[in-house]
mmCIF file of C-alpha atoms in Angstrom:
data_model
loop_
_atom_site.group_PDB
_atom_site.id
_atom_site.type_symbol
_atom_site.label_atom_id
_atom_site.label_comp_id
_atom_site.label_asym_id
_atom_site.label_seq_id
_atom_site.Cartn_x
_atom_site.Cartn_y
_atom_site.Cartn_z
ATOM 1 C CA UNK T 1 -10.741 -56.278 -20.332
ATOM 2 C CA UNK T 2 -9.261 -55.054 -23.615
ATOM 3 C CA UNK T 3 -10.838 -51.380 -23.198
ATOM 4 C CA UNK T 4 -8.754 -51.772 -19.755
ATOM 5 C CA UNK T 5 -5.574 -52.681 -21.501
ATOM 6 C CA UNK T 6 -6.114 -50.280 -23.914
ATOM 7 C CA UNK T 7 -6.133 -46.853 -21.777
ATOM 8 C CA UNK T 8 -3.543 -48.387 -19.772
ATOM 9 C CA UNK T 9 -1.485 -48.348 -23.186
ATOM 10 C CA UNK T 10 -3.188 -44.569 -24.245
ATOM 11 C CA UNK T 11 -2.629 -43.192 -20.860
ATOM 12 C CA UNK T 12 -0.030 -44.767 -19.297
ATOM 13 C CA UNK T 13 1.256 -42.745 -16.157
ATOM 14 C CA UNK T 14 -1.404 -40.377 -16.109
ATOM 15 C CA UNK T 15 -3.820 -40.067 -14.048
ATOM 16 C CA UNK T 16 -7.820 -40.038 -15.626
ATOM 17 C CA UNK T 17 -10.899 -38.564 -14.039
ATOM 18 C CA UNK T 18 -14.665 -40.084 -14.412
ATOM 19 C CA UNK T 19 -15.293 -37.403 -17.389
ATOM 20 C CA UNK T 20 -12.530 -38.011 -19.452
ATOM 21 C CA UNK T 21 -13.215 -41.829 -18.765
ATOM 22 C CA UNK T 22 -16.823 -41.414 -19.656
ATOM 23 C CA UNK T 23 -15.484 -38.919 -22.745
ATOM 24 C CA UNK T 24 -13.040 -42.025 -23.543
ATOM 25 C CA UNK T 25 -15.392 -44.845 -23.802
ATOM 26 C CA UNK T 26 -17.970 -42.716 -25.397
ATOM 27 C CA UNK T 27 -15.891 -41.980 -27.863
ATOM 28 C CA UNK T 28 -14.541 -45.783 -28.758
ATOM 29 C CA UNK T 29 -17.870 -47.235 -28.348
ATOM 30 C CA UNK T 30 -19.657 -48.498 -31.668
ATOM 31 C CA UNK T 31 -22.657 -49.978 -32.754
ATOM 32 C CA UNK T 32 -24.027 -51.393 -35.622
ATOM 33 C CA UNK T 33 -27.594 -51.274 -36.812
ATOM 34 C CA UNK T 34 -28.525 -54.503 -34.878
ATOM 35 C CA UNK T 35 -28.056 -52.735 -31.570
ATOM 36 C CA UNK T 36 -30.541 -50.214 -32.486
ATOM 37 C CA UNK T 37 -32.401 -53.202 -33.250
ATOM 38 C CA UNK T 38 -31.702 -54.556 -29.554
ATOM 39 C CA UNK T 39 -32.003 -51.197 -28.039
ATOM 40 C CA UNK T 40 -35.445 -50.971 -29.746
ATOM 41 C CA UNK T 41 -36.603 -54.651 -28.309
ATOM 42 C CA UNK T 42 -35.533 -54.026 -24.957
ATOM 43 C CA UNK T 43 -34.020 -50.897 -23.549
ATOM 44 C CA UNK T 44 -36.273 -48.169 -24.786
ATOM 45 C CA UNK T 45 -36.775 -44.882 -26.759
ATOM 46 C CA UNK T 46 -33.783 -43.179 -25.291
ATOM 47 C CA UNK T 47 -31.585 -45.952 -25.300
ATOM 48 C CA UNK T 48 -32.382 -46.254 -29.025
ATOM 49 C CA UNK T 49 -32.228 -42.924 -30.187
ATOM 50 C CA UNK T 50 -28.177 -42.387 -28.613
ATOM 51 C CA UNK T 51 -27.654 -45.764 -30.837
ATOM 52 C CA UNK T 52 -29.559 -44.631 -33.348
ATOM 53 C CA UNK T 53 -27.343 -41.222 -33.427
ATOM 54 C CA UNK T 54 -24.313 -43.276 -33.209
ATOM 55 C CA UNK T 55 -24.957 -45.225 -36.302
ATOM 56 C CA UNK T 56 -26.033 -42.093 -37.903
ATOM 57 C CA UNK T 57 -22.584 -40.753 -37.527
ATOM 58 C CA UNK T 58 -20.724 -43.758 -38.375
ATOM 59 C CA UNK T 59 -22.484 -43.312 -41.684
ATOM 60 C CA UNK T 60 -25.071 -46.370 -41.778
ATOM 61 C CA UNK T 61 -27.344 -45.798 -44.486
ATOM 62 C CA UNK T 62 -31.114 -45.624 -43.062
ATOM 63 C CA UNK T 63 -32.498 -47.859 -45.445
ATOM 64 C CA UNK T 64 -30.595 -50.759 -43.901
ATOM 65 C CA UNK T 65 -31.718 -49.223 -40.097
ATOM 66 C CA UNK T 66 -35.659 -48.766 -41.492
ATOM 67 C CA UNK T 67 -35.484 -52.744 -42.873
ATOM 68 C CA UNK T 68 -34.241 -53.976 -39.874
ATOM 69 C CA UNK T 69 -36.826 -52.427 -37.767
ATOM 70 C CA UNK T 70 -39.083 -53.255 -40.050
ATOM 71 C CA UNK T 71 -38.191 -57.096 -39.836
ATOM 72 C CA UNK T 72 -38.466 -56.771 -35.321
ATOM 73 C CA UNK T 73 -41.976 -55.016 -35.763
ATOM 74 C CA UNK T 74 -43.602 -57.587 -38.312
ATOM 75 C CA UNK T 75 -42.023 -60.723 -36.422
ATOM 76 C CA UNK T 76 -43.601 -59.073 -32.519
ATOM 77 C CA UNK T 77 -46.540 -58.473 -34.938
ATOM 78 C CA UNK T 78 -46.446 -62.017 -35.188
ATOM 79 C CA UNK T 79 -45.522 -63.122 -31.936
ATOM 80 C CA UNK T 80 -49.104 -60.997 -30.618
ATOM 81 C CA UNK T 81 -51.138 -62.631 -33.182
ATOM 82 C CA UNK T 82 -49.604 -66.159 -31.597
ATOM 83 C CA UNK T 83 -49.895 -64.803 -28.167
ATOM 84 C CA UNK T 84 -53.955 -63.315 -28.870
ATOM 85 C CA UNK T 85 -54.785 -67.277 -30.020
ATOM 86 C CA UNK T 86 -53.173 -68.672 -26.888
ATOM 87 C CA UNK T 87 -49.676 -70.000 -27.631
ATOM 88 C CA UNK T 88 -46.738 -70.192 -24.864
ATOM 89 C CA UNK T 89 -44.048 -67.758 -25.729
ATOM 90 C CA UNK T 90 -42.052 -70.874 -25.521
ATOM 91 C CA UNK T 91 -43.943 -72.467 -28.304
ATOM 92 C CA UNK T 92 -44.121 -69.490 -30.149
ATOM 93 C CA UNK T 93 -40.273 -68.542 -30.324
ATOM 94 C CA UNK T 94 -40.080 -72.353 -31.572
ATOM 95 C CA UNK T 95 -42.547 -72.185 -34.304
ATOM 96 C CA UNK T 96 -41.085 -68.726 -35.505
ATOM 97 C CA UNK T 97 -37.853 -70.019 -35.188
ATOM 98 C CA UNK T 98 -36.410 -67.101 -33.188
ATOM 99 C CA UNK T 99 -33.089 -67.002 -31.810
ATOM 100 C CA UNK T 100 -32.869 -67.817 -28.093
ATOM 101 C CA UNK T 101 -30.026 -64.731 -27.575
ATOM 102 C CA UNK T 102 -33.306 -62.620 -29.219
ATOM 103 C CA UNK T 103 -35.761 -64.034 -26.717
ATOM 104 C CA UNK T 104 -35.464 -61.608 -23.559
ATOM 105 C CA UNK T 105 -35.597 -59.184 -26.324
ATOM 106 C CA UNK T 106 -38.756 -60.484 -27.958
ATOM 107 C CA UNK T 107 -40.323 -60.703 -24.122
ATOM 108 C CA UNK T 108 -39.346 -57.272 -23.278
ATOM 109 C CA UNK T 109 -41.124 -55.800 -26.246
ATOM 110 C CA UNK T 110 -44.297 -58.108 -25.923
ATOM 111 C CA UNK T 111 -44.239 -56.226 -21.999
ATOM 112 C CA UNK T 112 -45.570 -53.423 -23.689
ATOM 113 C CA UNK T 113 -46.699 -54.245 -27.466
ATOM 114 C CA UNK T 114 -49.451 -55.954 -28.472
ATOM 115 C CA UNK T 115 -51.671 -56.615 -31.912
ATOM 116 C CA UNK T 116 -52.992 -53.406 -32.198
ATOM 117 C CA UNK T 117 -49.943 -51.608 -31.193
ATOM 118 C CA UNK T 118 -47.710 -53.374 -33.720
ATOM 119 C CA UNK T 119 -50.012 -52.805 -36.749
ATOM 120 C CA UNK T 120 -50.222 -48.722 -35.967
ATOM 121 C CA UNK T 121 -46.562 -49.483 -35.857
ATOM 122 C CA UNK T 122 -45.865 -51.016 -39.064
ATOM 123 C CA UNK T 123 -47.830 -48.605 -40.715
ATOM 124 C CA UNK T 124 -46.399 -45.254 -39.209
ATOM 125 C CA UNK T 125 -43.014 -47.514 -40.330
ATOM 126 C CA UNK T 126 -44.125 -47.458 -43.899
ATOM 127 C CA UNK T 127 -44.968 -43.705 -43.606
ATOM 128 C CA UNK T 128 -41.224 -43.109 -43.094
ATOM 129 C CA UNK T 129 -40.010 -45.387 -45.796
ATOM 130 C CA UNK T 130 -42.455 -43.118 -47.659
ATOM 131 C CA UNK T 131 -40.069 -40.340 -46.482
ATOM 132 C CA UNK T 132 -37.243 -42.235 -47.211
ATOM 133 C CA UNK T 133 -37.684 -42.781 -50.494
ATOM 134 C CA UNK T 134 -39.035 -39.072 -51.388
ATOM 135 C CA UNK T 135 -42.985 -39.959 -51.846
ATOM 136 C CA UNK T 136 -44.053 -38.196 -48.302
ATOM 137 C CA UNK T 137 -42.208 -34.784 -47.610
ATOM 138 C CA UNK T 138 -39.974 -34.676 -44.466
ATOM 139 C CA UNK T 139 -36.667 -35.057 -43.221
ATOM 140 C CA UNK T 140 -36.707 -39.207 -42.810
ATOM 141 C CA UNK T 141 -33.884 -38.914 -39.974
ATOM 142 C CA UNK T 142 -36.190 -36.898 -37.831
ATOM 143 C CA UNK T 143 -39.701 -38.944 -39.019
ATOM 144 C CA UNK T 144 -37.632 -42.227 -38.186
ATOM 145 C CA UNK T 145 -36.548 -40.530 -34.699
ATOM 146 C CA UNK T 146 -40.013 -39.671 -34.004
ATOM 147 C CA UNK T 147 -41.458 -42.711 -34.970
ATOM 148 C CA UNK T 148 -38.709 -44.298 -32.073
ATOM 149 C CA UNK T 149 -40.136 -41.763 -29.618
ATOM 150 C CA UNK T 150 -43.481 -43.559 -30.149
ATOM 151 C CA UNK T 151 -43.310 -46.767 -30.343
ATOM 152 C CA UNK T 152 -39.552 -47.481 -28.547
#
């Protein structure tokens, strides 16, 4: 609605192809370090790396991106651990108290994580916090991109 309104406003009387519509929304569209953290859940490695390249650009500091990923792999870390003994994902998002707008997210991760998966995960995460902070040699960018390419 208000992206509507608002070329109406910025191109008012002209006449706009698919490519500079696509360029236009490209362009205005923004994220914040929680969609990476959604795009992670539930949409992907590629999905996550364009919103992870967004954020990059709009000058989030990785620290803030690494703790936040951090925080989804240790609670679906969790969630297997709950899942390996038995418990309904119902009862589960209850007893960790997880959001129900993070659910689908939760349950699109768990489609292809599980115990094992999220400890190699956490680990190779700590690997680029390693980087991160200087004590492993690397460019963290690219070992936080990579470690998206494996486990997204």
């Amino acid at each position: 609605g208000q992206e509507v309104k608002r070329l109406g406003l910025l191109y008012r009387g002209q006449t706009l192809n698919a490519e500079t519509l696509k360029q236009v929304l490209v362009d205005h569209a923004r994220f914040d370090v929680f969609s990476v953290s959604e795009a992670f859940l539930s949409m992907g490695a590629a999905m996550t790396l364009r919103r992870l390249d967004q954020v990059q650009q709009e000058g989030v500091a990785l620290p803030v991106i690494v703790s936040v990923l951090a925080r989804d792999v240790r609670q679906l870390v969790k969630v297997a651990f709950l899942q390996k003994q038995g418990m309904a994902m119902r009862q589960i998002f209850s007893e960790l108290k997880i959001w129900r707008n993070r659910e689908e997210h939760i349950n699109a991760a768990m489609r292809r994580w599980n115990l094992d998966i999220g400890h190699q995960a956490l680990k190779d995460l700590s690997d680029v916090d390693k980087t991160l902070k200087g004590v492993l040699p690397g460019d963290e960018w690219h070992a936080l991109k990579q470690w998206i390419r494996t486990y997204g």
